[in-house]
Amino acid sequence: MVKDFSDVIIKPLTTEKTTLLKQGGTYVFKVAKDANKISVRKVLEKYFSVQIERVNIVNAKPKIKEQSGRSRRIGVISGYKKAYVTLKKGLKITELEA
């Protein structure tokens, strides 16, 4: 079964750390819970037409969020899966460069 881009990639992650990683050719994406390295590689190579050297997948654990003040509310930030995608040397994803 061939998966579509939106079935695998949820969104690119943009933080201070991921911005620094972009300079080295590594992009970080939030991916679906059932995504694996092979499906992430195939979808990104097809959609952005780049050559990928390596894909690493990490499960970000859920976090407990507490809000202090008059009322102590406790909530949970759900966990997610993210993929670190390293491109071959000298390549960039121009659509994600800003």
PDB file of N, CA and C in Angstrom:
ATOM      1  N   MET A   1       0.836  -1.185   0.000  1.00  0.00           N
ATOM      2  CA  MET A   1       0.000   0.000   0.000  1.00  0.00           C
ATOM      3  C   MET A   1       0.876   1.242   0.000  1.00  0.00           C
ATOM      4  N   VAL A   2       0.712   2.088  -0.990  1.00  0.00           N
ATOM      5  CA  VAL A   2       1.481   3.319  -1.094  1.00  0.00           C
ATOM      6  C   VAL A   2       0.797   4.392  -0.264  1.00  0.00           C
ATOM      7  N   LYS A   3       1.565   5.009   0.605  1.00  0.00           N
ATOM      8  CA  LYS A   3       1.003   6.044   1.467  1.00  0.00           C
ATOM      9  C   LYS A   3       1.208   7.411   0.827  1.00  0.00           C
ATOM     10  N   ASP A   4       0.267   8.298   1.099  1.00  0.00           N
ATOM     11  CA  ASP A   4       0.328   9.657   0.605  1.00  0.00           C
ATOM     12  C   ASP A   4       1.157  10.512   1.569  1.00  0.00           C
ATOM     13  N   PHE A   5       1.579  11.676   1.116  1.00  0.00           N
ATOM     14  CA  PHE A   5       2.394  12.570   1.932  1.00  0.00           C
ATOM     15  C   PHE A   5       1.700  12.909   3.247  1.00  0.00           C
ATOM     16  N   SER A   6       0.420  13.264   3.175  1.00  0.00           N
ATOM     17  CA  SER A   6      -0.307  13.679   4.381  1.00  0.00           C
ATOM     18  C   SER A   6      -0.603  12.508   5.325  1.00  0.00           C
ATOM     19  N   ASP A   7      -0.488  11.275   4.843  1.00  0.00           N
ATOM     20  CA  ASP A   7      -0.680  10.114   5.710  1.00  0.00           C
ATOM     21  C   ASP A   7       0.550   9.840   6.577  1.00  0.00           C
ATOM     22  N   VAL A   8       1.718  10.300   6.131  1.00  0.00           N
ATOM     23  CA  VAL A   8       2.966  10.020   6.839  1.00  0.00           C
ATOM     24  C   VAL A   8       3.479  11.261   7.569  1.00  0.00           C
ATOM     25  N   ILE A   9       3.627  12.373   6.856  1.00  0.00           N
ATOM     26  CA  ILE A   9       4.199  13.596   7.422  1.00  0.00           C
ATOM     27  C   ILE A   9       3.075  14.476   7.940  1.00  0.00           C
ATOM     28  N   ILE A  10       3.137  14.858   9.217  1.00  0.00           N
ATOM     29  CA  ILE A  10       2.133  15.745   9.789  1.00  0.00           C
ATOM     30  C   ILE A  10       2.545  17.196   9.564  1.00  0.00           C
ATOM     31  N   LYS A  11       3.777  17.557   9.968  1.00  0.00           N
ATOM     32  CA  LYS A  11       4.274  18.907   9.746  1.00  0.00           C
ATOM     33  C   LYS A  11       5.765  18.951  10.036  1.00  0.00           C
ATOM     34  N   PRO A  12       6.482  19.918   9.450  1.00  0.00           N
ATOM     35  CA  PRO A  12       7.884  20.103   9.826  1.00  0.00           C
ATOM     36  C   PRO A  12       7.957  20.809  11.182  1.00  0.00           C
ATOM     37  N   LEU A  13       8.901  20.416  12.002  1.00  0.00           N
ATOM     38  CA  LEU A  13       9.066  21.046  13.305  1.00  0.00           C
ATOM     39  C   LEU A  13      10.045  22.205  13.193  1.00  0.00           C
ATOM     40  N   THR A  14       9.684  23.333  13.789  1.00  0.00           N
ATOM     41  CA  THR A  14      10.538  24.520  13.743  1.00  0.00           C
ATOM     42  C   THR A  14      10.806  24.978  15.167  1.00  0.00           C
ATOM     43  N   THR A  15      12.001  24.684  15.650  1.00  0.00           N
ATOM     44  CA  THR A  15      12.457  25.143  16.962  1.00  0.00           C
ATOM     45  C   THR A  15      13.873  25.670  16.786  1.00  0.00           C
ATOM     46  N   GLU A  16      14.456  26.148  17.863  1.00  0.00           N
ATOM     47  CA  GLU A  16      15.839  26.622  17.778  1.00  0.00           C
ATOM     48  C   GLU A  16      16.775  25.482  17.383  1.00  0.00           C
ATOM     49  N   LYS A  17      16.565  24.330  17.972  1.00  0.00           N
ATOM     50  CA  LYS A  17      17.427  23.187  17.685  1.00  0.00           C
ATOM     51  C   LYS A  17      17.285  22.736  16.232  1.00  0.00           C
ATOM     52  N   THR A  18      16.058  22.655  15.734  1.00  0.00           N
ATOM     53  CA  THR A  18      15.863  22.191  14.358  1.00  0.00           C
ATOM     54  C   THR A  18      16.381  23.204  13.343  1.00  0.00           C
ATOM     55  N   THR A  19      16.342  24.496  13.693  1.00  0.00           N
ATOM     56  CA  THR A  19      16.895  25.516  12.805  1.00  0.00           C
ATOM     57  C   THR A  19      18.401  25.351  12.681  1.00  0.00           C
ATOM     58  N   LEU A  20      19.068  25.032  13.765  1.00  0.00           N
ATOM     59  CA  LEU A  20      20.518  24.793  13.712  1.00  0.00           C
ATOM     60  C   LEU A  20      20.834  23.514  12.943  1.00  0.00           C
ATOM     61  N   LEU A  21      19.986  22.495  13.094  1.00  0.00           N
ATOM     62  CA  LEU A  21      20.205  21.238  12.379  1.00  0.00           C
ATOM     63  C   LEU A  21      20.026  21.415  10.867  1.00  0.00           C
ATOM     64  N   LYS A  22      19.135  22.323  10.450  1.00  0.00           N
ATOM     65  CA  LYS A  22      18.910  22.570   9.019  1.00  0.00           C
ATOM     66  C   LYS A  22      20.186  23.016   8.323  1.00  0.00           C
ATOM     67  N   GLN A  23      21.011  23.771   9.027  1.00  0.00           N
ATOM     68  CA  GLN A  23      22.262  24.255   8.437  1.00  0.00           C
ATOM     69  C   GLN A  23      23.192  23.101   8.103  1.00  0.00           C
ATOM     70  N   GLY A  24      23.069  22.011   8.828  1.00  0.00           N
ATOM     71  CA  GLY A  24      23.876  20.832   8.573  1.00  0.00           C
ATOM     72  C   GLY A  24      23.221  19.834   7.639  1.00  0.00           C
ATOM     73  N   GLY A  25      22.031  20.155   7.142  1.00  0.00           N
ATOM     74  CA  GLY A  25      21.358  19.272   6.199  1.00  0.00           C
ATOM     75  C   GLY A  25      20.417  18.268   6.829  1.00  0.00           C
ATOM     76  N   THR A  26      20.045  18.475   8.105  1.00  0.00           N
ATOM     77  CA  THR A  26      19.119  17.586   8.790  1.00  0.00           C
ATOM     78  C   THR A  26      17.808  18.317   9.046  1.00  0.00           C
ATOM     79  N   TYR A  27      16.709  17.728   8.603  1.00  0.00           N
ATOM     80  CA  TYR A  27      15.382  18.308   8.782  1.00  0.00           C
ATOM     81  C   TYR A  27      14.585  17.428   9.734  1.00  0.00           C
ATOM     82  N   VAL A  28      13.705  18.060  10.521  1.00  0.00           N
ATOM     83  CA  VAL A  28      12.930  17.329  11.523  1.00  0.00           C
ATOM     84  C   VAL A  28      11.444  17.489  11.192  1.00  0.00           C
ATOM     85  N   PHE A  29      10.721  16.355  11.183  1.00  0.00           N
ATOM     86  CA  PHE A  29       9.302  16.345  10.871  1.00  0.00           C
ATOM     87  C   PHE A  29       8.542  15.617  11.960  1.00  0.00           C
ATOM     88  N   LYS A  30       7.333  16.098  12.244  1.00  0.00           N
ATOM     89  CA  LYS A  30       6.402  15.358  13.093  1.00  0.00           C
ATOM     90  C   LYS A  30       5.697  14.382  12.161  1.00  0.00           C
ATOM     91  N   VAL A  31       5.735  13.086  12.505  1.00  0.00           N
ATOM     92  CA  VAL A  31       5.189  12.059  11.616  1.00  0.00           C
ATOM     93  C   VAL A  31       4.077  11.289  12.317  1.00  0.00           C
ATOM     94  N   ALA A  32       3.336  10.527  11.535  1.00  0.00           N
ATOM     95  CA  ALA A  32       2.236   9.713  12.064  1.00  0.00           C
ATOM     96  C   ALA A  32       2.773   8.623  12.983  1.00  0.00           C
ATOM     97  N   LYS A  33       1.925   8.183  13.906  1.00  0.00           N
ATOM     98  CA  LYS A  33       2.334   7.157  14.874  1.00  0.00           C
ATOM     99  C   LYS A  33       2.720   5.846  14.214  1.00  0.00           C
ATOM    100  N   ASP A  34       2.101   5.516  13.072  1.00  0.00           N
ATOM    101  CA  ASP A  34       2.400   4.248  12.410  1.00  0.00           C
ATOM    102  C   ASP A  34       3.471   4.381  11.321  1.00  0.00           C
ATOM    103  N   ALA A  35       4.104   5.541  11.207  1.00  0.00           N
ATOM    104  CA  ALA A  35       5.141   5.745  10.186  1.00  0.00           C
ATOM    105  C   ALA A  35       6.428   5.037  10.589  1.00  0.00           C
ATOM    106  N   ASN A  36       7.150   4.544   9.582  1.00  0.00           N
ATOM    107  CA  ASN A  36       8.461   3.948   9.834  1.00  0.00           C
ATOM    108  C   ASN A  36       9.502   4.626   8.937  1.00  0.00           C
ATOM    109  N   LYS A  37      10.762   4.246   9.093  1.00  0.00           N
ATOM    110  CA  LYS A  37      11.847   4.891   8.356  1.00  0.00           C
ATOM    111  C   LYS A  37      11.672   4.769   6.843  1.00  0.00           C
ATOM    112  N   ILE A  38      11.241   3.605   6.397  1.00  0.00           N
ATOM    113  CA  ILE A  38      11.110   3.361   4.963  1.00  0.00           C
ATOM    114  C   ILE A  38      10.008   4.237   4.362  1.00  0.00           C
ATOM    115  N   SER A  39       8.860   4.312   5.032  1.00  0.00           N
ATOM    116  CA  SER A  39       7.764   5.120   4.490  1.00  0.00           C
ATOM    117  C   SER A  39       8.109   6.604   4.498  1.00  0.00           C
ATOM    118  N   VAL A  40       8.812   7.083   5.538  1.00  0.00           N
ATOM    119  CA  VAL A  40       9.228   8.485   5.596  1.00  0.00           C
ATOM    120  C   VAL A  40      10.197   8.787   4.461  1.00  0.00           C
ATOM    121  N   ARG A  41      11.160   7.907   4.238  1.00  0.00           N
ATOM    122  CA  ARG A  41      12.142   8.104   3.171  1.00  0.00           C
ATOM    123  C   ARG A  41      11.472   8.159   1.800  1.00  0.00           C
ATOM    124  N   LYS A  42      10.590   7.204   1.515  1.00  0.00           N
ATOM    125  CA  LYS A  42       9.940   7.136   0.201  1.00  0.00           C
ATOM    126  C   LYS A  42       9.087   8.363  -0.072  1.00  0.00           C
ATOM    127  N   VAL A  43       8.311   8.775   0.924  1.00  0.00           N
ATOM    128  CA  VAL A  43       7.423   9.915   0.736  1.00  0.00           C
ATOM    129  C   VAL A  43       8.217  11.200   0.519  1.00  0.00           C
ATOM    130  N   LEU A  44       9.258  11.423   1.314  1.00  0.00           N
ATOM    131  CA  LEU A  44      10.038  12.655   1.180  1.00  0.00           C
ATOM    132  C   LEU A  44      10.835  12.677  -0.123  1.00  0.00           C
ATOM    133  N   GLU A  45      11.400  11.549  -0.529  1.00  0.00           N
ATOM    134  CA  GLU A  45      12.137  11.507  -1.793  1.00  0.00           C
ATOM    135  C   GLU A  45      11.211  11.768  -2.976  1.00  0.00           C
ATOM    136  N   LYS A  46       9.995  11.259  -2.897  1.00  0.00           N
ATOM    137  CA  LYS A  46       9.038  11.456  -3.988  1.00  0.00           C
ATOM    138  C   LYS A  46       8.525  12.900  -4.017  1.00  0.00           C
ATOM    139  N   TYR A  47       8.147  13.432  -2.860  1.00  0.00           N
ATOM    140  CA  TYR A  47       7.518  14.739  -2.800  1.00  0.00           C
ATOM    141  C   TYR A  47       8.499  15.886  -3.038  1.00  0.00           C
ATOM    142  N   PHE A  48       9.680  15.839  -2.399  1.00  0.00           N
ATOM    143  CA  PHE A  48      10.661  16.920  -2.521  1.00  0.00           C
ATOM    144  C   PHE A  48      11.739  16.636  -3.560  1.00  0.00           C
ATOM    145  N   SER A  49      11.769  15.450  -4.131  1.00  0.00           N
ATOM    146  CA  SER A  49      12.769  14.993  -5.109  1.00  0.00           C
ATOM    147  C   SER A  49      14.200  15.304  -4.661  1.00  0.00           C
ATOM    148  N   VAL A  50      14.548  14.767  -3.499  1.00  0.00           N
ATOM    149  CA  VAL A  50      15.905  14.862  -2.948  1.00  0.00           C
ATOM    150  C   VAL A  50      16.386  13.463  -2.602  1.00  0.00           C
ATOM    151  N   GLN A  51      17.706  13.330  -2.417  1.00  0.00           N
ATOM    152  CA  GLN A  51      18.270  12.050  -2.003  1.00  0.00           C
ATOM    153  C   GLN A  51      18.520  12.098  -0.500  1.00  0.00           C
ATOM    154  N   ILE A  52      18.008  11.098   0.194  1.00  0.00           N
ATOM    155  CA  ILE A  52      18.116  11.049   1.652  1.00  0.00           C
ATOM    156  C   ILE A  52      19.200  10.059   2.038  1.00  0.00           C
ATOM    157  N   GLU A  53      20.067  10.506   2.939  1.00  0.00           N
ATOM    158  CA  GLU A  53      21.161   9.650   3.402  1.00  0.00           C
ATOM    159  C   GLU A  53      20.722   8.791   4.587  1.00  0.00           C
ATOM    160  N   ARG A  54      19.982   9.400   5.532  1.00  0.00           N
ATOM    161  CA  ARG A  54      19.645   8.686   6.769  1.00  0.00           C
ATOM    162  C   ARG A  54      18.327   9.197   7.336  1.00  0.00           C
ATOM    163  N   VAL A  55      17.567   8.304   7.964  1.00  0.00           N
ATOM    164  CA  VAL A  55      16.335   8.670   8.669  1.00  0.00           C
ATOM    165  C   VAL A  55      16.395   8.054  10.065  1.00  0.00           C
ATOM    166  N   ASN A  56      16.243   8.893  11.084  1.00  0.00           N
ATOM    167  CA  ASN A  56      16.171   8.422  12.462  1.00  0.00           C
ATOM    168  C   ASN A  56      14.807   8.813  13.012  1.00  0.00           C
ATOM    169  N   ILE A  57      14.155   7.892  13.718  1.00  0.00           N
ATOM    170  CA  ILE A  57      12.833   8.163  14.273  1.00  0.00           C
ATOM    171  C   ILE A  57      12.898   8.084  15.792  1.00  0.00           C
ATOM    172  N   VAL A  58      12.248   9.072  16.442  1.00  0.00           N
ATOM    173  CA  VAL A  58      12.249   9.176  17.897  1.00  0.00           C
ATOM    174  C   VAL A  58      10.809   9.327  18.370  1.00  0.00           C
ATOM    175  N   ASN A  59      10.465   8.629  19.447  1.00  0.00           N
ATOM    176  CA  ASN A  59       9.162   8.802  20.077  1.00  0.00           C
ATOM    177  C   ASN A  59       9.302   9.831  21.185  1.00  0.00           C
ATOM    178  N   ALA A  60       8.627  10.970  21.043  1.00  0.00           N
ATOM    179  CA  ALA A  60       8.615  11.990  22.088  1.00  0.00           C
ATOM    180  C   ALA A  60       7.545  11.597  23.095  1.00  0.00           C
ATOM    181  N   LYS A  61       7.927  11.468  24.344  1.00  0.00           N
ATOM    182  CA  LYS A  61       7.007  10.996  25.376  1.00  0.00           C
ATOM    183  C   LYS A  61       6.023  12.098  25.776  1.00  0.00           C
ATOM    184  N   PRO A  62       4.849  11.707  26.273  1.00  0.00           N
ATOM    185  CA  PRO A  62       3.890  12.714  26.749  1.00  0.00           C
ATOM    186  C   PRO A  62       4.428  13.425  27.989  1.00  0.00           C
ATOM    187  N   LYS A  63       4.034  14.689  28.142  1.00  0.00           N
ATOM    188  CA  LYS A  63       4.505  15.484  29.277  1.00  0.00           C
ATOM    189  C   LYS A  63       3.318  15.962  30.090  1.00  0.00           C
ATOM    190  N   ILE A  64       3.530  16.086  31.385  1.00  0.00           N
ATOM    191  CA  ILE A  64       2.498  16.615  32.275  1.00  0.00           C
ATOM    192  C   ILE A  64       2.683  18.120  32.378  1.00  0.00           C
ATOM    193  N   LYS A  65       1.599  18.843  32.178  1.00  0.00           N
ATOM    194  CA  LYS A  65       1.644  20.304  32.235  1.00  0.00           C
ATOM    195  C   LYS A  65       0.841  20.763  33.440  1.00  0.00           C
ATOM    196  N   GLU A  66       1.477  21.535  34.307  1.00  0.00           N
ATOM    197  CA  GLU A  66       0.796  22.064  35.477  1.00  0.00           C
ATOM    198  C   GLU A  66       0.733  23.573  35.360  1.00  0.00           C
ATOM    199  N   GLN A  67      -0.383  24.140  35.766  1.00  0.00           N
ATOM    200  CA  GLN A  67      -0.538  25.576  35.746  1.00  0.00           C
ATOM    201  C   GLN A  67      -0.786  26.022  37.176  1.00  0.00           C
ATOM    202  N   SER A  68       0.109  26.848  37.685  1.00  0.00           N
ATOM    203  CA  SER A  68      -0.073  27.312  39.061  1.00  0.00           C
ATOM    204  C   SER A  68      -0.872  28.610  39.054  1.00  0.00           C
ATOM    205  N   GLY A  69      -1.248  29.049  40.205  1.00  0.00           N
ATOM    206  CA  GLY A  69      -2.074  30.245  40.328  1.00  0.00           C
ATOM    207  C   GLY A  69      -3.219  29.946  41.261  1.00  0.00           C
ATOM    208  N   ARG A  70      -4.311  30.595  41.044  1.00  0.00           N
ATOM    209  CA  ARG A  70      -5.470  30.374  41.912  1.00  0.00           C
ATOM    210  C   ARG A  70      -5.997  28.952  41.783  1.00  0.00           C
ATOM    211  N   SER A  71      -6.078  28.477  40.564  1.00  0.00           N
ATOM    212  CA  SER A  71      -6.542  27.092  40.388  1.00  0.00           C
ATOM    213  C   SER A  71      -5.405  26.274  39.805  1.00  0.00           C
ATOM    214  N   ARG A  72      -5.163  25.140  40.401  1.00  0.00           N
ATOM    215  CA  ARG A  72      -4.100  24.268  39.888  1.00  0.00           C
ATOM    216  C   ARG A  72      -4.712  23.309  38.886  1.00  0.00           C
ATOM    217  N   ARG A  73      -4.494  23.598  37.643  1.00  0.00           N
ATOM    218  CA  ARG A  73      -4.980  22.714  36.591  1.00  0.00           C
ATOM    219  C   ARG A  73      -3.830  21.829  36.137  1.00  0.00           C
ATOM    220  N   ILE A  74      -4.107  20.581  35.964  1.00  0.00           N
ATOM    221  CA  ILE A  74      -3.098  19.648  35.500  1.00  0.00           C
ATOM    222  C   ILE A  74      -3.599  19.042  34.197  1.00  0.00           C
ATOM    223  N   GLY A  75      -2.732  19.055  33.193  1.00  0.00           N
ATOM    224  CA  GLY A  75      -3.100  18.486  31.907  1.00  0.00           C
ATOM    225  C   GLY A  75      -1.959  17.655  31.354  1.00  0.00           C
ATOM    226  N   VAL A  76      -2.199  17.059  30.222  1.00  0.00           N
ATOM    227  CA  VAL A  76      -1.193  16.218  29.585  1.00  0.00           C
ATOM    228  C   VAL A  76      -1.006  16.681  28.146  1.00  0.00           C
ATOM    229  N   ILE A  77       0.245  16.873  27.764  1.00  0.00           N
ATOM    230  CA  ILE A  77       0.582  17.147  26.371  1.00  0.00           C
ATOM    231  C   ILE A  77       0.877  15.788  25.748  1.00  0.00           C
ATOM    232  N   SER A  78       0.125  15.416  24.733  1.00  0.00           N
ATOM    233  CA  SER A  78       0.249  14.073  24.178  1.00  0.00           C
ATOM    234  C   SER A  78       1.609  13.854  23.520  1.00  0.00           C
ATOM    235  N   GLY A  79       2.045  12.623  23.513  1.00  0.00           N
ATOM    236  CA  GLY A  79       3.300  12.272  22.870  1.00  0.00           C
ATOM    237  C   GLY A  79       3.136  12.208  21.368  1.00  0.00           C
ATOM    238  N   TYR A  80       4.239  12.212  20.653  1.00  0.00           N
ATOM    239  CA  TYR A  80       4.210  12.143  19.202  1.00  0.00           C
ATOM    240  C   TYR A  80       5.488  11.500  18.703  1.00  0.00           C
ATOM    241  N   LYS A  81       5.552  11.288  17.427  1.00  0.00           N
ATOM    242  CA  LYS A  81       6.704  10.659  16.797  1.00  0.00           C
ATOM    243  C   LYS A  81       7.349  11.680  15.878  1.00  0.00           C
ATOM    244  N   LYS A  82       8.680  11.767  15.908  1.00  0.00           N
ATOM    245  CA  LYS A  82       9.358  12.697  15.006  1.00  0.00           C
ATOM    246  C   LYS A  82      10.488  11.996  14.270  1.00  0.00           C
ATOM    247  N   ALA A  83      10.753  12.492  13.070  1.00  0.00           N
ATOM    248  CA  ALA A  83      11.772  11.894  12.208  1.00  0.00           C
ATOM    249  C   ALA A  83      12.849  12.918  11.918  1.00  0.00           C
ATOM    250  N   TYR A  84      14.098  12.528  12.165  1.00  0.00           N
ATOM    251  CA  TYR A  84      15.261  13.334  11.793  1.00  0.00           C
ATOM    252  C   TYR A  84      15.739  12.814  10.442  1.00  0.00           C
ATOM    253  N   VAL A  85      15.669  13.653   9.408  1.00  0.00           N
ATOM    254  CA  VAL A  85      15.994  13.253   8.048  1.00  0.00           C
ATOM    255  C   VAL A  85      17.258  13.985   7.616  1.00  0.00           C
ATOM    256  N   THR A  86      18.316  13.227   7.323  1.00  0.00           N
ATOM    257  CA  THR A  86      19.575  13.805   6.863  1.00  0.00           C
ATOM    258  C   THR A  86      19.687  13.610   5.360  1.00  0.00           C
ATOM    259  N   LEU A  87      19.884  14.722   4.657  1.00  0.00           N
ATOM    260  CA  LEU A  87      20.017  14.670   3.206  1.00  0.00           C
ATOM    261  C   LEU A  87      21.463  14.430   2.818  1.00  0.00           C
ATOM    262  N   LYS A  88      21.663  13.997   1.583  1.00  0.00           N
ATOM    263  CA  LYS A  88      23.036  13.832   1.080  1.00  0.00           C
ATOM    264  C   LYS A  88      23.710  15.187   1.043  1.00  0.00           C
ATOM    265  N   LYS A  89      25.014  15.194   1.145  1.00  0.00           N
ATOM    266  CA  LYS A  89      25.802  16.425   1.270  1.00  0.00           C
ATOM    267  C   LYS A  89      25.505  17.405   0.125  1.00  0.00           C
ATOM    268  N   GLY A  90      25.262  18.653   0.485  1.00  0.00           N
ATOM    269  CA  GLY A  90      25.043  19.705  -0.494  1.00  0.00           C
ATOM    270  C   GLY A  90      23.600  19.886  -0.935  1.00  0.00           C
ATOM    271  N   LEU A  91      22.682  19.006  -0.505  1.00  0.00           N
ATOM    272  CA  LEU A  91      21.286  19.114  -0.920  1.00  0.00           C
ATOM    273  C   LEU A  91      20.476  19.867   0.126  1.00  0.00           C
ATOM    274  N   LYS A  92      19.406  20.541  -0.323  1.00  0.00           N
ATOM    275  CA  LYS A  92      18.502  21.265   0.569  1.00  0.00           C
ATOM    276  C   LYS A  92      17.077  21.046   0.099  1.00  0.00           C
ATOM    277  N   ILE A  93      16.141  21.198   1.019  1.00  0.00           N
ATOM    278  CA  ILE A  93      14.725  21.217   0.682  1.00  0.00           C
ATOM    279  C   ILE A  93      14.337  22.688   0.584  1.00  0.00           C
ATOM    280  N   THR A  94      14.249  23.200  -0.629  1.00  0.00           N
ATOM    281  CA  THR A  94      14.035  24.642  -0.836  1.00  0.00           C
ATOM    282  C   THR A  94      12.670  25.098  -0.333  1.00  0.00           C
ATOM    283  N   GLU A  95      11.683  24.213  -0.320  1.00  0.00           N
ATOM    284  CA  GLU A  95      10.361  24.571   0.151  1.00  0.00           C
ATOM    285  C   GLU A  95      10.343  24.867   1.657  1.00  0.00           C
ATOM    286  N   LEU A  96      11.277  24.315   2.401  1.00  0.00           N
ATOM    287  CA  LEU A  96      11.322  24.512   3.852  1.00  0.00           C
ATOM    288  C   LEU A  96      12.322  25.576   4.280  1.00  0.00           C
ATOM    289  N   GLU A  97      13.105  26.090   3.373  1.00  0.00           N
ATOM    290  CA  GLU A  97      14.060  27.147   3.706  1.00  0.00           C
ATOM    291  C   GLU A  97      13.317  28.473   3.735  1.00  0.00           C
ATOM    292  N   ALA A  98      13.510  29.226   4.822  1.00  0.00           N
ATOM    293  CA  ALA A  98      12.836  30.527   4.905  1.00  0.00           C
ATOM    294  C   ALA A  98      13.771  31.593   5.396  1.00  0.00           C
TER     295      ALA A  98
END
